mmCIF file of C-alpha atoms in Angstrom:
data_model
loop_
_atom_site.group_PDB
_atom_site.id
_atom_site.type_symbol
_atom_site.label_atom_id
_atom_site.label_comp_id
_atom_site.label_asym_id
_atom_site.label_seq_id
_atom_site.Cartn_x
_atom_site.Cartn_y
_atom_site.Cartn_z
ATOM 1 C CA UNK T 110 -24.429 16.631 -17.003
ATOM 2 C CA UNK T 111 -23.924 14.172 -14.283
ATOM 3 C CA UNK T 112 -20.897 15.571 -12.218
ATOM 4 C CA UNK T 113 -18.935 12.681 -10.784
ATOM 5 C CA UNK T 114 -15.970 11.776 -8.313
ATOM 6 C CA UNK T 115 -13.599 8.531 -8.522
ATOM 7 C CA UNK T 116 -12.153 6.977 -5.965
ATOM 8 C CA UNK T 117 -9.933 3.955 -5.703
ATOM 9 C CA UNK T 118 -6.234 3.501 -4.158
ATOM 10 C CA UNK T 119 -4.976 2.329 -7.745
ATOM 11 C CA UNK T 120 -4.405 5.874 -10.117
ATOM 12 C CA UNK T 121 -4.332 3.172 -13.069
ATOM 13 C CA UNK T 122 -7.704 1.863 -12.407
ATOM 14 C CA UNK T 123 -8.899 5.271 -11.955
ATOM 15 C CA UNK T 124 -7.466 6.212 -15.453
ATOM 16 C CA UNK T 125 -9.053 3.227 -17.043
ATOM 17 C CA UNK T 126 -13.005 4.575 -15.396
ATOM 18 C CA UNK T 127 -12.379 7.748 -16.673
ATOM 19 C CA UNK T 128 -11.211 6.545 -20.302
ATOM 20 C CA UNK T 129 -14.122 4.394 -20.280
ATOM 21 C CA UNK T 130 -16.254 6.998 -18.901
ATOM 22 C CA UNK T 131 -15.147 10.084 -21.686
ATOM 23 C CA UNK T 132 -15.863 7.139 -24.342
ATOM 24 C CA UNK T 133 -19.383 5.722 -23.308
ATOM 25 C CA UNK T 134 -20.816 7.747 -21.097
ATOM 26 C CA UNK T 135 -20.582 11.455 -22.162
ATOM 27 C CA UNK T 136 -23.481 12.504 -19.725
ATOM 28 C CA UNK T 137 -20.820 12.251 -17.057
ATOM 29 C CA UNK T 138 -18.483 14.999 -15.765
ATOM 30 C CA UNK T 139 -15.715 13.404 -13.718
ATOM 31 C CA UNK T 140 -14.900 16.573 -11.287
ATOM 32 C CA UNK T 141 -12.589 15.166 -9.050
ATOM 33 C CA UNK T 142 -10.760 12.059 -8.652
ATOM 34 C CA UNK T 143 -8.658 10.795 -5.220
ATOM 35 C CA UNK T 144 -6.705 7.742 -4.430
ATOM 36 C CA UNK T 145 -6.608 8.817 -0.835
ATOM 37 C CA UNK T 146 -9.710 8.023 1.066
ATOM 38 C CA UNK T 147 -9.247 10.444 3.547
ATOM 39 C CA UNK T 148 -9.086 12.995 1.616
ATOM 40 C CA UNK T 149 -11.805 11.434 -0.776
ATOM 41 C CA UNK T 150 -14.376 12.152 2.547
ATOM 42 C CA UNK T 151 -13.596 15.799 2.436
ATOM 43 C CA UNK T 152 -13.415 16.014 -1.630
ATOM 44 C CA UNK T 153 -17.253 14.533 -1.689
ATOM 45 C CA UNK T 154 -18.205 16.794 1.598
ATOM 46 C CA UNK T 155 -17.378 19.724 -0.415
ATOM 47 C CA UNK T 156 -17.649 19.532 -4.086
ATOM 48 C CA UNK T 157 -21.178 17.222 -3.413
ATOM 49 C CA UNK T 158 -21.438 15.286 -6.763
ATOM 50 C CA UNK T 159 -24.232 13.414 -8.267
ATOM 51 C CA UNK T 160 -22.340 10.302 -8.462
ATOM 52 C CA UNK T 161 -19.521 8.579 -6.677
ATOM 53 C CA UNK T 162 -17.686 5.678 -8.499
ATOM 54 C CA UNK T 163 -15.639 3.888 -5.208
ATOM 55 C CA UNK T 164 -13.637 1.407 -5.182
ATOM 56 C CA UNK T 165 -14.740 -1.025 -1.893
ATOM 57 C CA UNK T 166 -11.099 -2.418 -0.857
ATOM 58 C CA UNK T 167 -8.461 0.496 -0.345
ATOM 59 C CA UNK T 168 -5.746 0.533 2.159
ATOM 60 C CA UNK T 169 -6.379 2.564 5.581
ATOM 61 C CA UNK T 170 -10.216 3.149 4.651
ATOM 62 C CA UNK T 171 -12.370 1.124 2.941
ATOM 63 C CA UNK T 172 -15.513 1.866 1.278
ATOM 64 C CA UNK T 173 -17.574 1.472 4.313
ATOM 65 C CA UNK T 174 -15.584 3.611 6.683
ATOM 66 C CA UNK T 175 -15.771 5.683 4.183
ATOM 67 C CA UNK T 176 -19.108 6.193 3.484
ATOM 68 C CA UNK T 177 -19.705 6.022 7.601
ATOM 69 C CA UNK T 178 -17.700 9.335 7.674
ATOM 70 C CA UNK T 179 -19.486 11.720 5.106
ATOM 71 C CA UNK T 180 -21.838 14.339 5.971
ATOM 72 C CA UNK T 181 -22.986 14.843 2.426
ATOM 73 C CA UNK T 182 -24.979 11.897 1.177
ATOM 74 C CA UNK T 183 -27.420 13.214 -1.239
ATOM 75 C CA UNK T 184 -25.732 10.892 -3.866
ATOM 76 C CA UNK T 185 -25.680 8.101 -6.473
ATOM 77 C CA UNK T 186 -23.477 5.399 -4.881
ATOM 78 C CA UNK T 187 -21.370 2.750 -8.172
ATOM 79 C CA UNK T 188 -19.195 0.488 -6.152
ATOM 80 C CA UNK T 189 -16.263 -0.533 -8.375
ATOM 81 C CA UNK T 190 -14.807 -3.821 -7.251
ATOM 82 C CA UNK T 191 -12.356 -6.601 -8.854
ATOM 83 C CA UNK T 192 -14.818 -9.301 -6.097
ATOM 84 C CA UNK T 193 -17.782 -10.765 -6.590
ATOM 85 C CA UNK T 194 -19.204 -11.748 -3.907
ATOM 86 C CA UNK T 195 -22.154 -12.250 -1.312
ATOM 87 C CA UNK T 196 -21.694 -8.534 0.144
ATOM 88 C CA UNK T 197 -22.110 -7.273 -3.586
ATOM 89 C CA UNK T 198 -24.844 -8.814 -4.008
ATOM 90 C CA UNK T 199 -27.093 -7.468 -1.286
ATOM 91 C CA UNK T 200 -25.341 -3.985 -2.278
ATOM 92 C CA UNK T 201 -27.339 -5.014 -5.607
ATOM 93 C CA UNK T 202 -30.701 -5.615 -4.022
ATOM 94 C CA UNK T 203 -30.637 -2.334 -2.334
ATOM 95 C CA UNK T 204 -30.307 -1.172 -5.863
ATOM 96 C CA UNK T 205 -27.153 0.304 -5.060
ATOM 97 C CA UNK T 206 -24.759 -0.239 -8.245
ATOM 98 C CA UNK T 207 -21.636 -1.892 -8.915
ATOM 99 C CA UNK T 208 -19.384 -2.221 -11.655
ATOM 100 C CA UNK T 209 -16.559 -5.497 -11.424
ATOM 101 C CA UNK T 210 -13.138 -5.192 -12.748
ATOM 102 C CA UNK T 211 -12.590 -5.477 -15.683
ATOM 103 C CA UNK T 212 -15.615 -2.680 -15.937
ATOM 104 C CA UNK T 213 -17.531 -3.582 -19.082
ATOM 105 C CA UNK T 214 -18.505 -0.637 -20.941
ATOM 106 C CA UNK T 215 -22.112 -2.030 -21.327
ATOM 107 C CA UNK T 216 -22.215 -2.822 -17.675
ATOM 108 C CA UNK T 217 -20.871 1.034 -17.316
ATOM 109 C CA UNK T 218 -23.701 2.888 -19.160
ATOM 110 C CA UNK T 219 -26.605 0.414 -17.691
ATOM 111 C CA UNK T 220 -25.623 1.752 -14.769
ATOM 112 C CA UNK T 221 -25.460 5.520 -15.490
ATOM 113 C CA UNK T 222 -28.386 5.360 -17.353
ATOM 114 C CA UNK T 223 -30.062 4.409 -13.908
ATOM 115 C CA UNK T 224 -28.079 7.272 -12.216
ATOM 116 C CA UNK T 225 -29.637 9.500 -15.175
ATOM 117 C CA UNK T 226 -33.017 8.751 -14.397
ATOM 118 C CA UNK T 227 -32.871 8.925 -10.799
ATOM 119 C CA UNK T 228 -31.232 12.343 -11.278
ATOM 120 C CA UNK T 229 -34.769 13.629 -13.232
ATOM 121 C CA UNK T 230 -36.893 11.645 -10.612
ATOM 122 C CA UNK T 231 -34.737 13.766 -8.005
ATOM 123 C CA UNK T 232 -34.037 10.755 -6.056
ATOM 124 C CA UNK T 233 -30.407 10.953 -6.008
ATOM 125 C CA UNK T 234 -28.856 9.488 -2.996
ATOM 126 C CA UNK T 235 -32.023 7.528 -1.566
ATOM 127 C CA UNK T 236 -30.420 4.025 -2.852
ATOM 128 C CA UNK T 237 -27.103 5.201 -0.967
ATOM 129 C CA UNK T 238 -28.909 5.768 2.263
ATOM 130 C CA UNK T 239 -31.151 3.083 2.171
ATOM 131 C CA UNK T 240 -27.898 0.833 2.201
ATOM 132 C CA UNK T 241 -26.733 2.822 5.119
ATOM 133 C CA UNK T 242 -29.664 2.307 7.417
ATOM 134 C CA UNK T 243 -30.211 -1.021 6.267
ATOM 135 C CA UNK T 244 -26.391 -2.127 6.089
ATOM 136 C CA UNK T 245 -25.978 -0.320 9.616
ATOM 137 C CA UNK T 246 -22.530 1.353 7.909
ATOM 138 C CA UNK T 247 -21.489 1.950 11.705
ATOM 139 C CA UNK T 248 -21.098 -1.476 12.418
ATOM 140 C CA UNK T 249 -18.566 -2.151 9.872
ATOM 141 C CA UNK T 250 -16.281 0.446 11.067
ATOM 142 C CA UNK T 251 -14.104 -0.047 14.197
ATOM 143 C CA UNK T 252 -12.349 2.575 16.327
ATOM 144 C CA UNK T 253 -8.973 2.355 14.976
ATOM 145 C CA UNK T 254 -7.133 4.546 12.354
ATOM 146 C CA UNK T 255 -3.879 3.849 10.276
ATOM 147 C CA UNK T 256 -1.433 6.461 10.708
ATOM 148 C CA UNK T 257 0.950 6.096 7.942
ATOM 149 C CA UNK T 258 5.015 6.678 8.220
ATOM 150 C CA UNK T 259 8.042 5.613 6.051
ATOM 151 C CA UNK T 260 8.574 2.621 7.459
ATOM 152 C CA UNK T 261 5.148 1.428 9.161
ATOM 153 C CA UNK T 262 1.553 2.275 9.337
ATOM 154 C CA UNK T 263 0.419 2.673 13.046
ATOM 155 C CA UNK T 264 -3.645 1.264 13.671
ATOM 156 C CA UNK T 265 -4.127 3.634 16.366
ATOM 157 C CA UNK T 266 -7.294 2.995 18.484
ATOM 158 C CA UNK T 267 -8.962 6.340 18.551
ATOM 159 C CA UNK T 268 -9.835 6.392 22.135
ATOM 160 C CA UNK T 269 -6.334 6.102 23.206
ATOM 161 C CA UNK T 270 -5.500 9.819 21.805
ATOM 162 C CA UNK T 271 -5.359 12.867 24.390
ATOM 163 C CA UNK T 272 -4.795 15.580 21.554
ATOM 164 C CA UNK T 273 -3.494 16.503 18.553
ATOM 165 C CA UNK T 274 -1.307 19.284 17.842
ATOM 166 C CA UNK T 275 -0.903 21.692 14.319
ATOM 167 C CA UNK T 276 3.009 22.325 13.393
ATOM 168 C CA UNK T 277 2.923 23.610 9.984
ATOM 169 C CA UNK T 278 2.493 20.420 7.806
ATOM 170 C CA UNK T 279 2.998 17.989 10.580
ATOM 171 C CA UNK T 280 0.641 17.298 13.201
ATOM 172 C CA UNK T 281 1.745 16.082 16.853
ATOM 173 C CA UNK T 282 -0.407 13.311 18.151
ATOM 174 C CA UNK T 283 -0.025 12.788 22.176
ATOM 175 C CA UNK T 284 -0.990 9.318 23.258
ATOM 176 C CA UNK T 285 -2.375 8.101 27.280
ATOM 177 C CA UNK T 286 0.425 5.877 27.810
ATOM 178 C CA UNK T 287 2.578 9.368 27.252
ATOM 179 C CA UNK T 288 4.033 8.660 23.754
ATOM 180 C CA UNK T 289 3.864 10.825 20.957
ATOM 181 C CA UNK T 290 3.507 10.682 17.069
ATOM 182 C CA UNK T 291 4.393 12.820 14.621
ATOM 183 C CA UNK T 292 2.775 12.486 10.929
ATOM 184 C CA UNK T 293 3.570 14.199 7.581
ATOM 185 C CA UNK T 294 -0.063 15.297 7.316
ATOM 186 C CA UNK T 295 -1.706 18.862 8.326
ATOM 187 C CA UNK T 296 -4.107 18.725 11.196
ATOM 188 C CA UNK T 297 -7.254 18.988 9.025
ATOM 189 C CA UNK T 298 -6.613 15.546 7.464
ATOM 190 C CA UNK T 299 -6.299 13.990 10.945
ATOM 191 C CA UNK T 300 -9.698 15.477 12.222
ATOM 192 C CA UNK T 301 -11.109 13.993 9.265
ATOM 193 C CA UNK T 302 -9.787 11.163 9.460
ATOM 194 C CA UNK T 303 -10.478 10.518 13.272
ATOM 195 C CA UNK T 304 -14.197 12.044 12.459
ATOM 196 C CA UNK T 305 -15.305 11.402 16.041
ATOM 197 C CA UNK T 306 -17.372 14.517 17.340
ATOM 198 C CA UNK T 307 -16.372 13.711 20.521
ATOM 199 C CA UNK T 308 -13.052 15.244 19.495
ATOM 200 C CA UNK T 309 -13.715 18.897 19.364
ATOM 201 C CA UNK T 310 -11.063 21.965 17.301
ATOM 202 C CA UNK T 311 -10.978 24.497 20.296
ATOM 203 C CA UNK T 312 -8.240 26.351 18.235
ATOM 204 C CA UNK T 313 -6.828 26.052 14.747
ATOM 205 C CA UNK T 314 -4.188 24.183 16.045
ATOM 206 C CA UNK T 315 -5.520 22.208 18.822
ATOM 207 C CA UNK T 316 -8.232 19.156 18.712
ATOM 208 C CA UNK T 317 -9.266 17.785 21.592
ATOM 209 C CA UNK T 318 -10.357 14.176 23.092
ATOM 210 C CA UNK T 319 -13.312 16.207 25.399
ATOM 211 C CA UNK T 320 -13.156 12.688 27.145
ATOM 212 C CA UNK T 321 -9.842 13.546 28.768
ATOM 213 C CA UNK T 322 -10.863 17.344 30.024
ATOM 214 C CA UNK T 323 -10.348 17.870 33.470
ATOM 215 C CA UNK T 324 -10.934 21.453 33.933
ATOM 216 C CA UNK T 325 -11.863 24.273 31.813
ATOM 217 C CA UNK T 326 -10.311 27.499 33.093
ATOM 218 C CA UNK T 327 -12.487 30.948 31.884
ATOM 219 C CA UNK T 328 -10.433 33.339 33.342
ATOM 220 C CA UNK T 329 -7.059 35.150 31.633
ATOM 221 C CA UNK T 330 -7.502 33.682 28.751
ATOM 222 C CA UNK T 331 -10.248 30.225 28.366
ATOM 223 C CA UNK T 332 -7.887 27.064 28.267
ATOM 224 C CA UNK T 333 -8.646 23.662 28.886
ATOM 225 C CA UNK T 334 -6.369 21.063 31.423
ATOM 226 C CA UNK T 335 -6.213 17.789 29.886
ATOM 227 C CA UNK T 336 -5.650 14.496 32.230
ATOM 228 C CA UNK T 337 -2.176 14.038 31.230
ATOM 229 C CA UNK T 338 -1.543 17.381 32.912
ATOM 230 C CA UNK T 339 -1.571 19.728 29.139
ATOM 231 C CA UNK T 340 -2.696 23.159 28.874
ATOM 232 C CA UNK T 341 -4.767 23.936 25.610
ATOM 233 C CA UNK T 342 -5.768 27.079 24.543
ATOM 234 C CA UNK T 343 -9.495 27.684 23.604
ATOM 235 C CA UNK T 344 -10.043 30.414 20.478
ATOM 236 C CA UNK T 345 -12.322 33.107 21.361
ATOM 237 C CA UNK T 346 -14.428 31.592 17.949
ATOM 238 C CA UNK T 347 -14.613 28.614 19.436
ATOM 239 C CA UNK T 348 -15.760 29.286 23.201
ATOM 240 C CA UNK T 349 -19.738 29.698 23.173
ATOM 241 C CA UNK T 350 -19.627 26.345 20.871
ATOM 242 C CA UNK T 351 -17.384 24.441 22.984
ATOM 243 C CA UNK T 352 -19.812 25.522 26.066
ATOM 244 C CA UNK T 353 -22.908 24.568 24.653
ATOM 245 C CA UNK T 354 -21.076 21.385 23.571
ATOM 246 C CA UNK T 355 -19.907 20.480 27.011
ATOM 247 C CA UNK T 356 -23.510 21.552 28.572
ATOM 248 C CA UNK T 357 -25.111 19.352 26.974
#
């Protein structure tokens, strides 16, 4: 079995790959499906599937900020897009598959019949990071992240964000011109989404801009002073890592 994760923003187009999937294509297990991006980066971190069917334009993340975040690439990559165009198809001539709405069940098993055979030749994943080097993946992304509320979404340049703060299931985001956010989301999804290692988790409830540490106190407790005057406690966990981190 080929075990699979969907993602794309739309839960009906998501419903229609996985129909057409269960009919045609019985090799594949579909695991996992998201609709969120962000939390589509820590779904394929952990679970690490053969395949990935993704759909390229979703709101707050596409495709390629997506793919620019994950740590676990060992992976078949099927873009699943309703455009055709010149961006597809170089994705094509790195052999990296796509499928275009509409997905035609014939288009569908070509390409997981590719996926099956790479899986015995144990080259998963080398299409996928063969577009990534030769794509340069980091280019495409920008330093910005939406922040979603009720009544807006906030594109929030990354640089511009001191800390962020866990309170239950909201997280408190402090700004450098002295404002602060508050999102509906834990602190976990904001790290990931963020994904900059210059911002470092010196507690479970604190993550850290290192950029904007102005001291780093060791006595009566380790705590960091921030520029904007903040205290921030350090977890005893978390001290010989931050150290090394800031040494080097």
């Amino acid at each position: 079995m080929i075990r699979s994760i969907l993602v794309d923003d739309e839960i009906t187009a998501i419903k229609s790959l996985k129909w057409e999937i269960e009919k045609y294509c019985p090799e594949i297990e579909v695991v996992q499906h998201f609709t969120d991006p962000v939390e589509a980066i820590s779904g394929i971190n952990t679970i690490k599937p053969d395949c990935v069917f993704m759909d390229i334009e979703m709101p707050g993340l596409d495709a390629f900020q997506l793919l620019n975040r994950l740590s676990f690439k060992d992976f078949d990559l099927i873009f699943t897009t309703a455009y055709d165009n010149y961006a597809i198809k170089a994705f094509r001539e790195e052999a990296t598959d796509y499928l275009l709405k509409p997905i035609d069940p014939e288009d569908l098993s070509l390409a997981v019949e590719r996926v099956k055979k790479r899986k015995q030749e144990n080259s998963l994943g080398k299409a996928f990071q063969d577009l990534v080097s030769n794509t340069n993946l980091s280019q495409k992304n920008n330093d910005k992240i939406p922040l979603h509320f009720a009544d807006r979404t906030l594109f929030l340049k990354i640089s511009e964000i001191i800390f962020c703060k866990s309170d239950g299931n909201y997280t408190e985001i402090f700004l450098k011109n002295g404002q602060k956010e508050v999102l509906s989301k834990k602190l976990k999804y904001v790290q990931e989404l963020i994904n900059d290692p210059v911002f470092f988790r010196v507690h479970h409830s604190y993550l850290v801009n290192l950029k904007y540490i102005q001291e780093y106190f060791k006595n009566e407790g380790h705590y960091l002073v921030l520029e904007d005057g903040s205290s921030i406690p350090v977890a005893r966990s978390r001290k010989k890592e931050l150290l090394e981190f800031l040494n080097s």
